[in-house]
Every structure is written in structure tokens, then in C-alpha cells.
């Protein structure tokens, strides 16, 4: 089985100061009030915002109410400087601005020389007063330092969001190698959730409850999960509006390498595993590896940056379990002691007054050629003579997935910030069959979640934005 998946998403968001909150899903806002010692508004004060990591700058003035609003700021940490004639300068350091959020820095200025400066640090907001939505934020630190099982999918952390049901896999890994999780939020249908990656919707069109692409955990900068009172620009969401922002480069080169390994030798053996059968020699096998790295930095200082990420996930397993196959007695057509077998050619059309085969033995002359052929494919029991759970099967399964993310950011000037990104997932997934040419149902383990055969999957993601 071969399938090629293409997901093309291009997001262009053009923001001007005349728009109240456009592109906020992808960017953040910084607001505040500038006042004098008597709490009166200070108009026409200059507010400068600068990122110490990328050099991104933006500048605005306070209005007649002494309020300022710097809109559509790329997520990051910023320094804020406020200057007004006749007052001391005000500086706030390391103010975090995240996507789909509004950060607030109020500046109470003191009368004095403008060359004098009051410096404050970032303070944790005690109450959200500038947005009406109910949301939860997951930072890169939380995503990478909280233990996450399975495929290290950030969606596992949605389980901690108030109103979310426990998440689950829904489809075979052969068809959905991204291993997206689905969940219901606040009682809404799982199809009502909407996931965006850097502003571009990530949805499998024929399985809309699943995301088509899940970024590698180390490439994620932050995740914003809105579950109630969504802003207008969210759209397409009734349960949860999930916005994933991937990392960008900065003026410093940074890189990370990681490897996670799990081995069946470290776990307990399946109680029902039979190592003495031809189908299952040795011990139950399950080896998981997930490794890769990230690297990013400047191409042109303060102007052009890049970020790249690669992750490889592999699972090698011998899925095992008990199946039921016909015994030699049944193969011979002998059902004595197992029940009464009636001749289907006797009796009336309602199945009444039929005659049982003598000795519950079905004559071979009555067997169809198709049944004879199929029976030849099915193996004999290998765990005893019982009629049920008499065949121990061990099925080889191999999952391999490579994910590559690349992102470029260009700060053209103080009012224009452009980014483009490309992601690709290549995932051949192979699962054997427990009954050879007779195929058969899966015996358990990851192999059971894979389907049968080989799926060659490829997903391409394109995205971009400008503000």
C-alpha cells in the first residue's frame, strides 16, 4: 500500500495600524498607559520596543488618554523604553510577548530629567484584563522538560488544559504517521478543534479530527490553546483553537542534539509469550529511538535569520498475541463434540427440518475448492489442541519517520517582518501479517495499530507571513 500526502498551506497576513488586532493568532500585542505622579495621562510620549535577540524594533506614541498599543509583534522577549519631555525615562527589561496574547507594561513616570532612567523587570500578570478569551499557554521549556510518552507529541499536554478529555490515537500508524491525537474539549465534537502551525491550518481533510502534521517537540516555541470566548480572528473552532508557533533564529547561534531510547530488554516479558514456537523465537521485541537536533542563527545580523530542525523516530517491534485457527479435526470436517452440523441442502427455505450430517462429519465431496485453497494457507495451532487462542503469532513491525523543519525570518524595517517556512515528513511504515498468505487480524502491540503492508507517506507543509 502506497500513499503520498501533500498539504499545502500559505498564510499571508498584512497588518496596518488601522486594524485593531489583525494577525494576533500569529503575533502578539503590547499595550500600556503612561501617567505622571498624579495619575494624569501623558500624551505624545515615545514608546520604543526592541528585541535584544533579533534587533526587531517598533516605535509609537501615546494618545490623548496616555495609552499606547504596539501591534503584531513577533513572539519573543522585548525591552520597552518610554521617553516624555519633562519626565525621567522608563525602561522595562525582558518583557515576554507571546502569540495570541496581549502583554501590558504601564509606565508611571516621575518629574525629572529625561536622561534619568527608571528600570524595572518583567512581572507575572496576576489577572488577564486585555483579552476576553480563556486560554492556556505551553512554553518551549514546559514542552521539552515535562516527560511525554509515545511519540513525544505536544498534543499530550492538552490533557492538562481545563475542559479537555484524555487524548487518544484514532487510526493506524501506516495511514497517520504523524501520530496526531484527538480529544474533546468542553464537550464539543473533536472535529470542532482547529490547529494552526505558524498561522496555517493543519488538518487532515478526510479525518478532520486529526492534524496532518505535528512539529517536532524541539522546534516548538510556544503553544496557545484557547477554549472559550475566542477572538474573531480565530475562526473555524468550537472546541479548542490551538496555535503552534515554531522557533526562529536570532543573533546568536544555538543548537541542540537529543536522543531518546527505549528497549524491550528493560521491561517485563509478556506472560503469554511462547519463545519455543516457530512463530515467536527469542523474546518479545520493542525498540524505540527518537533523535535529532536543531540549529539556528543569523544570516545578516538584526535582519535575516534561519532555524532548522530534524527529528527521526523509529520503532522496531515483534507484535505478539494469541489467535484462533482451525485444528486438524476441524480441517478434516469432523465436528463431533463441537456441535451439530446440518446439511444446508435439506429442510425448507426457512431452515426448518434440516438433516444433520452423520457423525457431524462434513463429506469432503461437499467442500468448495475456494475453502480447500484458503485452508491450505492457514497454519495449524502451535500452542495446544484447544479450539480458541491456540495459535501464538509474532508479527514484525517497523516504523520510521523523518521530519525536517526550516524557517527564515527577515526584518525588513521597523514595521515589516516577513517569514517563510517549509516542513516535510517522510514515513515508510511496514507491518507483517500473522497468518502468512492467509493474512489474519493483528495479534497486538504497535503492529496492530499499523494495518497490513507498507505505507509510503510524504507530507509537505509550506507557510509564510508578513506584518
Short mmCIF file of C-alpha atoms in Angstrom, two decimals:
data_model
loop_
_atom_site.label_atom_id
_atom_site.label_comp_id
_atom_site.label_asym_id
_atom_site.label_seq_id
_atom_site.Cartn_x
_atom_site.Cartn_y
_atom_site.Cartn_z
CA UNK A 1 0.00 0.00 0.00
CA UNK A 2 1.45 3.27 -1.07
CA UNK A 3 0.10 6.73 -0.50
CA UNK A 4 1.51 10.21 -0.97
CA UNK A 5 0.16 13.06 1.09
CA UNK A 6 0.59 16.71 0.25
CA UNK A 7 -0.56 19.52 2.46
CA UNK A 8 -0.03 23.00 1.02
CA UNK A 9 -0.75 25.94 3.26
CA UNK A 10 0.22 29.55 2.55
CA UNK A 11 -0.70 32.22 5.10
CA UNK A 12 -0.33 35.88 4.21
CA UNK A 13 -1.35 38.33 6.95
CA UNK A 14 -0.81 42.01 6.21
CA UNK A 15 -1.25 44.24 9.27
CA UNK A 16 -1.51 48.05 9.44
CA UNK A 17 -2.06 50.34 12.39
CA UNK A 18 -5.62 50.95 11.25
CA UNK A 19 -6.52 47.36 12.10
CA UNK A 20 -7.47 46.73 15.73
CA UNK A 21 -5.94 43.30 16.29
CA UNK A 22 -5.24 41.60 12.97
CA UNK A 23 -2.88 38.64 12.79
CA UNK A 24 -2.94 38.26 16.54
CA UNK A 25 -3.17 34.47 16.22
CA UNK A 26 0.35 34.59 14.80
CA UNK A 27 1.72 37.61 16.71
CA UNK A 28 1.23 39.42 20.00
CA UNK A 29 0.38 42.93 21.15
CA UNK A 30 2.00 45.19 23.75
CA UNK A 31 -0.17 47.82 25.44
CA UNK A 32 0.06 50.15 28.40
CA UNK A 33 -0.67 53.53 29.93
CA UNK A 34 1.82 56.32 30.65
CA UNK A 35 0.98 58.55 33.64
CA UNK A 36 2.55 61.27 35.78
CA UNK A 37 2.84 61.21 39.61
CA UNK A 38 -0.77 62.46 39.91
CA UNK A 39 -2.00 59.60 37.68
CA UNK A 40 -2.78 62.04 34.88
CA UNK A 41 -2.24 60.86 31.30
CA UNK A 42 0.93 61.82 29.47
CA UNK A 43 0.32 62.35 25.78
CA UNK A 44 2.79 62.19 22.92
CA UNK A 45 5.29 60.09 24.90
CA UNK A 46 7.58 58.00 22.69
CA UNK A 47 7.38 54.24 23.24
CA UNK A 48 10.18 52.13 21.75
CA UNK A 49 10.15 48.34 21.70
CA UNK A 50 13.26 46.31 20.82
CA UNK A 51 14.15 42.63 20.82
CA UNK A 52 17.63 42.01 22.28
CA UNK A 53 17.88 38.71 20.37
CA UNK A 54 16.82 39.75 16.85
CA UNK A 55 17.16 43.54 16.86
CA UNK A 56 13.50 43.92 15.86
CA UNK A 57 12.27 47.41 16.79
CA UNK A 58 8.98 49.23 16.75
CA UNK A 59 8.05 52.72 17.88
CA UNK A 60 4.78 54.52 18.62
CA UNK A 61 3.34 57.49 20.55
CA UNK A 62 0.84 57.68 23.39
CA UNK A 63 -2.58 59.04 22.50
CA UNK A 64 -4.73 61.64 24.30
CA UNK A 65 -5.51 59.09 27.02
CA UNK A 66 -1.84 58.38 27.58
CA UNK A 67 -2.32 54.88 26.13
CA UNK A 68 -0.14 53.11 23.59
CA UNK A 69 -0.66 49.96 21.54
CA UNK A 70 2.15 48.22 19.67
CA UNK A 71 0.50 45.63 17.46
CA UNK A 72 1.51 42.45 15.68
CA UNK A 73 4.85 41.90 17.39
CA UNK A 74 6.67 38.64 16.58
CA UNK A 75 6.68 36.41 19.70
CA UNK A 76 9.76 36.87 21.84
CA UNK A 77 11.28 38.83 24.71
CA UNK A 78 11.45 42.63 24.41
CA UNK A 79 12.83 45.71 26.14
CA UNK A 80 10.50 48.70 26.37
CA UNK A 81 11.69 52.30 26.68
CA UNK A 82 9.34 55.25 27.23
CA UNK A 83 10.50 58.87 26.96
CA UNK A 84 8.48 62.05 27.57
CA UNK A 85 9.67 65.65 27.84
CA UNK A 86 9.99 66.83 31.44
CA UNK A 87 9.95 63.35 32.90
CA UNK A 88 12.51 60.68 33.69
CA UNK A 89 12.85 57.86 31.17
CA UNK A 90 11.27 54.48 31.87
CA UNK A 91 12.69 51.11 30.84
CA UNK A 92 11.21 47.62 31.26
CA UNK A 93 13.50 44.68 30.57
CA UNK A 94 12.75 41.18 29.30
CA UNK A 95 9.03 41.56 28.68
CA UNK A 96 7.66 38.33 27.15
CA UNK A 97 5.28 38.76 24.21
CA UNK A 98 3.59 35.59 23.01
CA UNK A 99 1.30 34.81 20.10
CA UNK A 100 -2.42 35.39 20.59
CA UNK A 101 -1.71 37.32 23.78
CA UNK A 102 -1.58 40.94 24.92
CA UNK A 103 1.27 41.97 27.20
CA UNK A 104 0.86 45.07 29.34
CA UNK A 105 3.52 47.47 30.59
CA UNK A 106 2.21 50.55 32.42
CA UNK A 107 4.71 53.35 33.00
CA UNK A 108 4.31 55.73 35.95
CA UNK A 109 6.82 58.49 35.11
CA UNK A 110 8.41 60.84 37.61
CA UNK A 111 9.15 64.51 37.06
CA UNK A 112 12.81 64.94 36.23
CA UNK A 113 15.48 64.96 33.59
CA UNK A 114 14.87 62.73 30.60
CA UNK A 115 18.43 61.43 30.92
CA UNK A 116 17.49 59.82 34.23
CA UNK A 117 16.09 56.33 33.83
CA UNK A 118 13.86 54.11 35.96
CA UNK A 119 14.40 50.43 35.10
CA UNK A 120 12.03 47.62 36.05
CA UNK A 121 11.94 43.89 35.28
CA UNK A 122 9.16 41.72 33.95
CA UNK A 123 6.39 40.92 36.39
CA UNK A 124 4.00 37.99 36.22
CA UNK A 125 0.50 39.13 35.30
CA UNK A 126 -1.93 38.33 38.10
CA UNK A 127 -5.08 38.86 36.05
CA UNK A 128 -5.82 38.92 32.33
CA UNK A 129 -7.51 42.26 31.68
CA UNK A 130 -6.87 42.95 27.98
CA UNK A 131 -8.41 39.82 26.39
CA UNK A 132 -11.70 38.06 26.95
CA UNK A 133 -10.75 34.57 25.83
CA UNK A 134 -9.95 31.65 28.12
CA UNK A 135 -6.64 30.12 27.12
CA UNK A 136 -3.66 28.09 28.27
CA UNK A 137 -0.06 28.66 27.13
CA UNK A 138 2.61 25.98 26.84
CA UNK A 139 6.18 27.25 26.56
CA UNK A 140 9.16 25.56 24.93
CA UNK A 141 10.61 24.85 28.37
CA UNK A 142 7.47 23.09 29.53
CA UNK A 143 7.17 21.10 26.30
CA UNK A 144 10.73 19.78 26.39
CA UNK A 145 11.12 19.25 30.15
CA UNK A 146 7.81 17.58 31.01
CA UNK A 147 8.06 13.82 30.33
CA UNK A 148 5.86 12.95 27.34
CA UNK A 149 5.37 9.31 26.39
CA UNK A 150 4.85 7.73 22.99
CA UNK A 151 5.96 9.89 20.12
CA UNK A 152 6.68 12.97 22.29
CA UNK A 153 3.69 14.76 20.79
CA UNK A 154 2.92 18.22 22.22
CA UNK A 155 -0.79 17.33 22.00
CA UNK A 156 -0.31 15.11 25.06
CA UNK A 157 -0.05 18.32 27.09
CA UNK A 158 -3.57 19.35 26.03
CA UNK A 159 -4.74 16.77 28.56
CA UNK A 160 -3.77 19.29 31.27
CA UNK A 161 -6.00 22.02 29.82
CA UNK A 162 -9.22 22.52 31.83
CA UNK A 163 -12.17 21.01 29.96
CA UNK A 164 -10.13 18.58 27.84
CA UNK A 165 -10.80 14.85 27.78
CA UNK A 166 -7.83 12.44 27.69
CA UNK A 167 -6.43 12.29 24.17
CA UNK A 168 -6.10 9.14 22.07
CA UNK A 169 -4.74 7.80 18.81
CA UNK A 170 -7.53 7.10 16.34
CA UNK A 171 -6.04 5.49 13.24
CA UNK A 172 -3.33 3.12 12.06
CA UNK A 173 0.23 4.43 12.02
CA UNK A 174 0.51 3.30 8.39
CA UNK A 175 -2.07 5.93 7.42
CA UNK A 176 -1.33 8.59 10.04
CA UNK A 177 2.42 8.53 10.77
CA UNK A 178 2.23 12.00 12.34
CA UNK A 179 0.51 10.13 15.21
CA UNK A 180 -1.83 13.01 15.89
CA UNK A 181 -4.01 12.80 18.97
CA UNK A 182 -7.67 13.70 19.16
CA UNK A 183 -9.61 14.98 22.15
CA UNK A 184 -12.90 16.58 23.04
CA UNK A 185 -12.79 19.98 24.72
CA UNK A 186 -15.65 21.33 26.82
CA UNK A 187 -17.98 18.66 25.46
CA UNK A 188 -17.64 19.84 21.85
CA UNK A 189 -17.07 17.41 18.99
CA UNK A 190 -13.41 16.67 18.34
CA UNK A 191 -13.93 17.89 14.75
CA UNK A 192 -14.56 21.34 16.24
CA UNK A 193 -10.92 21.76 17.26
CA UNK A 194 -8.68 23.77 14.95
CA UNK A 195 -4.89 23.54 14.97
CA UNK A 196 -2.70 26.14 13.29
CA UNK A 197 1.06 25.87 12.79
CA UNK A 198 2.56 29.35 12.37
CA UNK A 199 -0.88 30.53 11.31
CA UNK A 200 -1.54 27.83 8.71
CA UNK A 201 -4.31 25.32 9.44
CA UNK A 202 -3.09 21.74 9.85
CA UNK A 203 -5.98 19.38 9.17
CA UNK A 204 -6.37 16.01 7.50
CA UNK A 205 -9.31 16.69 5.20
CA UNK A 206 -10.76 13.18 5.28
CA UNK A 207 -10.12 12.82 9.04
CA UNK A 208 -10.82 16.39 10.21
CA UNK A 209 -10.45 15.48 13.88
CA UNK A 210 -6.72 14.95 13.28
CA UNK A 211 -3.83 17.27 12.47
CA UNK A 212 -1.96 16.30 9.33
CA UNK A 213 1.44 17.44 10.59
CA UNK A 214 2.81 17.64 14.14
CA UNK A 215 6.06 19.65 14.53
CA UNK A 216 8.96 18.07 16.37
CA UNK A 217 8.88 18.99 20.05
CA UNK A 218 12.29 20.71 19.97
CA UNK A 219 11.13 23.00 17.13
CA UNK A 220 8.16 24.43 19.06
CA UNK A 221 8.49 27.85 20.67
CA UNK A 222 5.05 28.05 22.27
CA UNK A 223 1.52 26.67 22.04
CA UNK A 224 -1.58 28.75 22.76
CA UNK A 225 -4.80 26.81 23.42
CA UNK A 226 -7.95 28.94 23.53
CA UNK A 227 -11.02 27.09 24.80
CA UNK A 228 -13.66 29.77 25.27
CA UNK A 229 -14.65 33.28 24.11
CA UNK A 230 -12.41 33.11 21.05
CA UNK A 231 -11.28 36.29 19.36
CA UNK A 232 -12.84 36.89 15.95
CA UNK A 233 -9.66 36.06 14.05
CA UNK A 234 -9.55 32.52 15.46
CA UNK A 235 -12.40 31.17 13.39
CA UNK A 236 -13.08 27.53 12.44
CA UNK A 237 -13.06 26.46 16.09
CA UNK A 238 -15.76 25.42 18.50
CA UNK A 239 -13.89 23.23 20.95
CA UNK A 240 -10.29 24.48 21.06
CA UNK A 241 -8.32 26.89 18.89
CA UNK A 242 -4.73 25.64 19.07
CA UNK A 243 -1.96 27.90 17.76
CA UNK A 244 1.54 26.44 17.46
CA UNK A 245 4.46 28.81 16.95
CA UNK A 246 7.72 27.24 15.84
CA UNK A 247 11.12 28.62 16.76
CA UNK A 248 13.01 31.25 14.78
CA UNK A 249 16.67 32.17 14.57
CA UNK A 250 18.29 35.02 16.48
CA UNK A 251 21.55 36.99 16.56
CA UNK A 252 23.19 34.12 18.42
CA UNK A 253 23.87 30.68 17.01
CA UNK A 254 22.10 27.99 19.02
CA UNK A 255 21.91 24.25 18.55
CA UNK A 256 20.53 21.22 20.37
CA UNK A 257 21.09 17.49 19.91
CA UNK A 258 18.94 14.86 21.58
CA UNK A 259 18.35 11.11 21.67
CA UNK A 260 15.69 9.08 23.46
CA UNK A 261 15.96 5.30 23.59
CA UNK A 262 13.69 2.57 24.96
CA UNK A 263 14.42 -1.15 24.78
CA UNK A 264 12.36 -4.27 25.41
CA UNK A 265 15.22 -5.68 27.49
CA UNK A 266 14.38 -3.15 30.18
CA UNK A 267 10.75 -4.25 30.53
CA UNK A 268 8.80 -7.26 31.79
CA UNK A 269 8.07 -10.16 29.42
CA UNK A 270 4.55 -10.78 28.18
CA UNK A 271 3.11 -13.56 30.36
CA UNK A 272 1.66 -15.33 27.30
CA UNK A 273 4.76 -15.08 25.13
CA UNK A 274 5.87 -18.53 23.98
CA UNK A 275 9.53 -18.43 22.89
CA UNK A 276 9.51 -22.08 21.81
CA UNK A 277 7.16 -21.75 18.84
CA UNK A 278 8.36 -21.29 15.25
CA UNK A 279 6.31 -18.10 15.08
CA UNK A 280 7.89 -16.45 18.08
CA UNK A 281 11.50 -17.38 18.78
CA UNK A 282 13.52 -15.35 21.23
CA UNK A 283 11.89 -12.69 23.40
CA UNK A 284 9.28 -10.00 22.66
CA UNK A 285 10.96 -7.22 20.73
CA UNK A 286 10.29 -3.48 21.01
CA UNK A 287 13.00 -0.90 20.39
CA UNK A 288 12.17 2.81 20.18
CA UNK A 289 14.54 5.55 19.15
CA UNK A 290 13.87 9.24 18.70
CA UNK A 291 16.73 11.60 17.99
CA UNK A 292 17.71 14.66 16.06
CA UNK A 293 18.72 18.24 16.58
CA UNK A 294 18.08 21.91 15.92
CA UNK A 295 20.31 24.73 14.74
CA UNK A 296 19.61 28.40 14.10
CA UNK A 297 21.23 31.79 13.97
CA UNK A 298 21.79 34.94 11.94
CA UNK A 299 22.39 35.22 8.22
CA UNK A 300 22.54 39.01 8.49
CA UNK A 301 22.67 40.45 11.99
CA UNK A 302 19.44 42.15 13.07
CA UNK A 303 17.94 41.44 9.63
CA UNK A 304 17.89 37.86 8.40
CA UNK A 305 17.71 34.67 10.49
CA UNK A 306 17.29 30.94 9.98
CA UNK A 307 16.21 27.96 12.06
CA UNK A 308 16.32 24.28 11.15
CA UNK A 309 15.16 21.13 12.90
CA UNK A 310 15.44 17.42 12.14
CA UNK A 311 13.90 14.53 14.03
CA UNK A 312 13.96 10.80 13.29
CA UNK A 313 11.67 8.34 15.05
CA UNK A 314 11.98 4.57 14.64
CA UNK A 315 10.17 1.66 16.24
CA UNK A 316 11.08 -1.98 15.64
CA UNK A 317 8.69 -4.45 17.19
CA UNK A 318 7.52 -8.00 17.03
CA UNK A 319 3.87 -7.61 17.92
CA UNK A 320 2.63 -10.78 19.59
CA UNK A 321 -0.56 -12.33 20.84
CA UNK A 322 -2.92 -15.30 20.66
CA UNK A 323 -5.20 -16.01 17.70
CA UNK A 324 -7.64 -18.83 16.94
CA UNK A 325 -7.08 -21.11 13.92
CA UNK A 326 -8.82 -24.38 12.86
CA UNK A 327 -7.49 -27.55 14.47
CA UNK A 328 -6.68 -30.62 12.39
CA UNK A 329 -10.01 -32.11 13.46
CA UNK A 330 -11.92 -29.16 12.04
CA UNK A 331 -9.78 -29.18 8.90
CA UNK A 332 -10.88 -32.76 8.33
CA UNK A 333 -14.52 -31.72 8.51
CA UNK A 334 -15.10 -33.54 11.79
CA UNK A 335 -17.22 -31.57 14.26
CA UNK A 336 -18.10 -34.39 16.64
CA UNK A 337 -18.23 -32.99 20.16
CA UNK A 338 -18.20 -29.42 18.89
CA UNK A 339 -21.85 -29.09 17.88
CA UNK A 340 -24.41 -30.35 15.41
CA UNK A 341 -23.72 -29.61 11.74
CA UNK A 342 -26.74 -29.69 9.43
CA UNK A 343 -26.83 -30.33 5.71
CA UNK A 344 -27.80 -26.93 4.18
CA UNK A 345 -29.47 -28.66 1.19
CA UNK A 346 -32.12 -30.28 3.37
CA UNK A 347 -35.21 -28.80 5.02
CA UNK A 348 -37.33 -25.88 3.82
CA UNK A 349 -36.43 -22.34 2.82
CA UNK A 350 -36.80 -21.20 6.43
CA UNK A 351 -34.08 -23.60 7.55
CA UNK A 352 -36.53 -25.90 9.32
CA UNK A 353 -36.43 -29.72 9.39
CA UNK A 354 -32.83 -29.94 8.20
CA UNK A 355 -30.92 -33.20 8.48
CA UNK A 356 -27.66 -33.39 10.43
CA UNK A 357 -24.57 -34.86 8.80
CA UNK A 358 -23.93 -38.37 10.11
CA UNK A 359 -21.45 -38.20 12.98
CA UNK A 360 -21.21 -34.41 12.42
CA UNK A 361 -18.73 -35.21 9.62
CA UNK A 362 -18.89 -32.97 6.54
CA UNK A 363 -18.04 -35.12 3.47
CA UNK A 364 -15.03 -33.80 1.53
CA UNK A 365 -17.11 -34.07 -1.64
CA UNK A 366 -19.13 -31.15 -0.32
CA UNK A 367 -16.14 -28.87 0.26
CA UNK A 368 -15.72 -25.97 -2.14
CA UNK A 369 -12.41 -25.53 -3.97
CA UNK A 370 -12.09 -22.00 -2.51
CA UNK A 371 -12.38 -23.36 1.03
CA UNK A 372 -9.73 -26.01 0.30
CA UNK A 373 -7.36 -23.36 -1.08
CA UNK A 374 -7.87 -20.96 1.85
CA UNK A 375 -7.44 -23.75 4.38
CA UNK A 376 -4.08 -24.55 2.85
CA UNK A 377 -2.86 -21.05 3.71
CA UNK A 378 -3.84 -21.15 7.39
CA UNK A 379 -1.23 -22.58 9.78
CA UNK A 380 -2.01 -25.26 12.35
CA UNK A 381 -2.27 -24.46 16.08
CA UNK A 382 1.08 -24.11 17.84
CA UNK A 383 0.06 -23.78 21.49
CA UNK A 384 -2.12 -26.87 22.09
CA UNK A 385 -5.22 -28.63 20.91
CA UNK A 386 -7.92 -26.24 22.09
CA UNK A 387 -10.26 -24.55 19.65
CA UNK A 388 -9.66 -20.96 20.87
CA UNK A 389 -6.46 -18.96 21.38
CA UNK A 390 -4.48 -21.86 20.03
CA UNK A 391 -2.03 -20.01 17.80
CA UNK A 392 0.69 -17.71 19.06
CA UNK A 393 1.61 -15.14 16.41
CA UNK A 394 4.53 -12.72 16.30
CA UNK A 395 4.36 -10.03 13.63
CA UNK A 396 7.28 -7.83 12.54
CA UNK A 397 6.57 -4.09 12.55
CA UNK A 398 8.85 -1.23 11.56
CA UNK A 399 8.02 2.45 11.90
CA UNK A 400 10.37 5.07 10.53
CA UNK A 401 9.65 8.79 10.36
CA UNK A 402 11.84 11.75 9.42
CA UNK A 403 10.63 15.30 9.98
CA UNK A 404 12.51 18.38 8.80
CA UNK A 405 11.52 21.98 9.58
CA UNK A 406 13.18 25.06 8.11
CA UNK A 407 12.24 28.68 8.81
CA UNK A 408 13.63 32.01 7.64
CA UNK A 409 12.76 35.39 9.21
CA UNK A 410 13.51 38.75 7.61
CA UNK A 411 13.14 42.03 9.47
CA UNK A 412 12.94 44.46 6.57
CA UNK A 413 12.38 47.52 8.77
CA UNK A 414 10.68 48.57 12.00
CA UNK A 415 7.24 47.99 10.50
CA UNK A 416 7.79 44.97 8.26
CA UNK A 417 8.58 41.45 9.42
CA UNK A 418 8.45 38.54 6.96
CA UNK A 419 8.85 34.81 7.49
CA UNK A 420 8.71 31.72 5.31
CA UNK A 421 8.89 28.09 6.31
CA UNK A 422 8.90 24.60 4.88
CA UNK A 423 8.34 21.29 6.64
CA UNK A 424 8.41 17.76 5.30
CA UNK A 425 7.58 14.40 6.84
CA UNK A 426 8.67 11.16 5.16
CA UNK A 427 7.44 7.99 6.85
CA UNK A 428 7.56 4.47 5.45
CA UNK A 429 5.67 2.17 7.83
CA UNK A 430 5.68 -1.62 7.41
CA UNK A 431 3.68 -4.26 9.26
CA UNK A 432 3.73 -8.01 8.61
CA UNK A 433 0.84 -10.46 8.79
CA UNK A 434 0.32 -13.10 11.49
CA UNK A 435 -1.01 -15.87 9.24
CA UNK A 436 1.27 -15.56 6.23
CA UNK A 437 -0.63 -15.81 2.94
CA UNK A 438 -3.88 -16.10 4.88
CA UNK A 439 -3.25 -12.59 6.29
CA UNK A 440 -5.30 -12.56 9.52
CA UNK A 441 -6.06 -9.98 12.18
CA UNK A 442 -3.31 -8.33 14.15
CA UNK A 443 -2.05 -10.02 17.32
CA UNK A 444 -1.46 -6.85 19.32
CA UNK A 445 1.16 -4.22 20.04
CA UNK A 446 2.11 -1.36 17.71
CA UNK A 447 1.86 -3.76 14.78
CA UNK A 448 -1.85 -3.97 15.47
CA UNK A 449 -2.15 -0.22 15.08
CA UNK A 450 -0.35 -0.28 11.75
CA UNK A 451 -2.63 -2.18 9.43
CA UNK A 452 -1.08 -4.61 6.96
CA UNK A 453 1.58 -3.95 4.35
CA UNK A 454 3.75 -0.91 3.72
CA UNK A 455 2.64 2.70 3.62
CA UNK A 456 4.97 5.22 1.99
CA UNK A 457 3.82 8.57 3.33
CA UNK A 458 5.06 12.06 2.47
CA UNK A 459 3.66 15.32 3.79
CA UNK A 460 4.82 18.77 2.65
CA UNK A 461 3.94 21.95 4.53
CA UNK A 462 4.53 25.46 3.18
CA UNK A 463 3.80 28.59 5.18
CA UNK A 464 4.55 32.27 5.27
CA UNK A 465 3.52 35.53 6.87
CA UNK A 466 4.13 39.26 6.75
CA UNK A 467 3.31 42.04 9.16
#
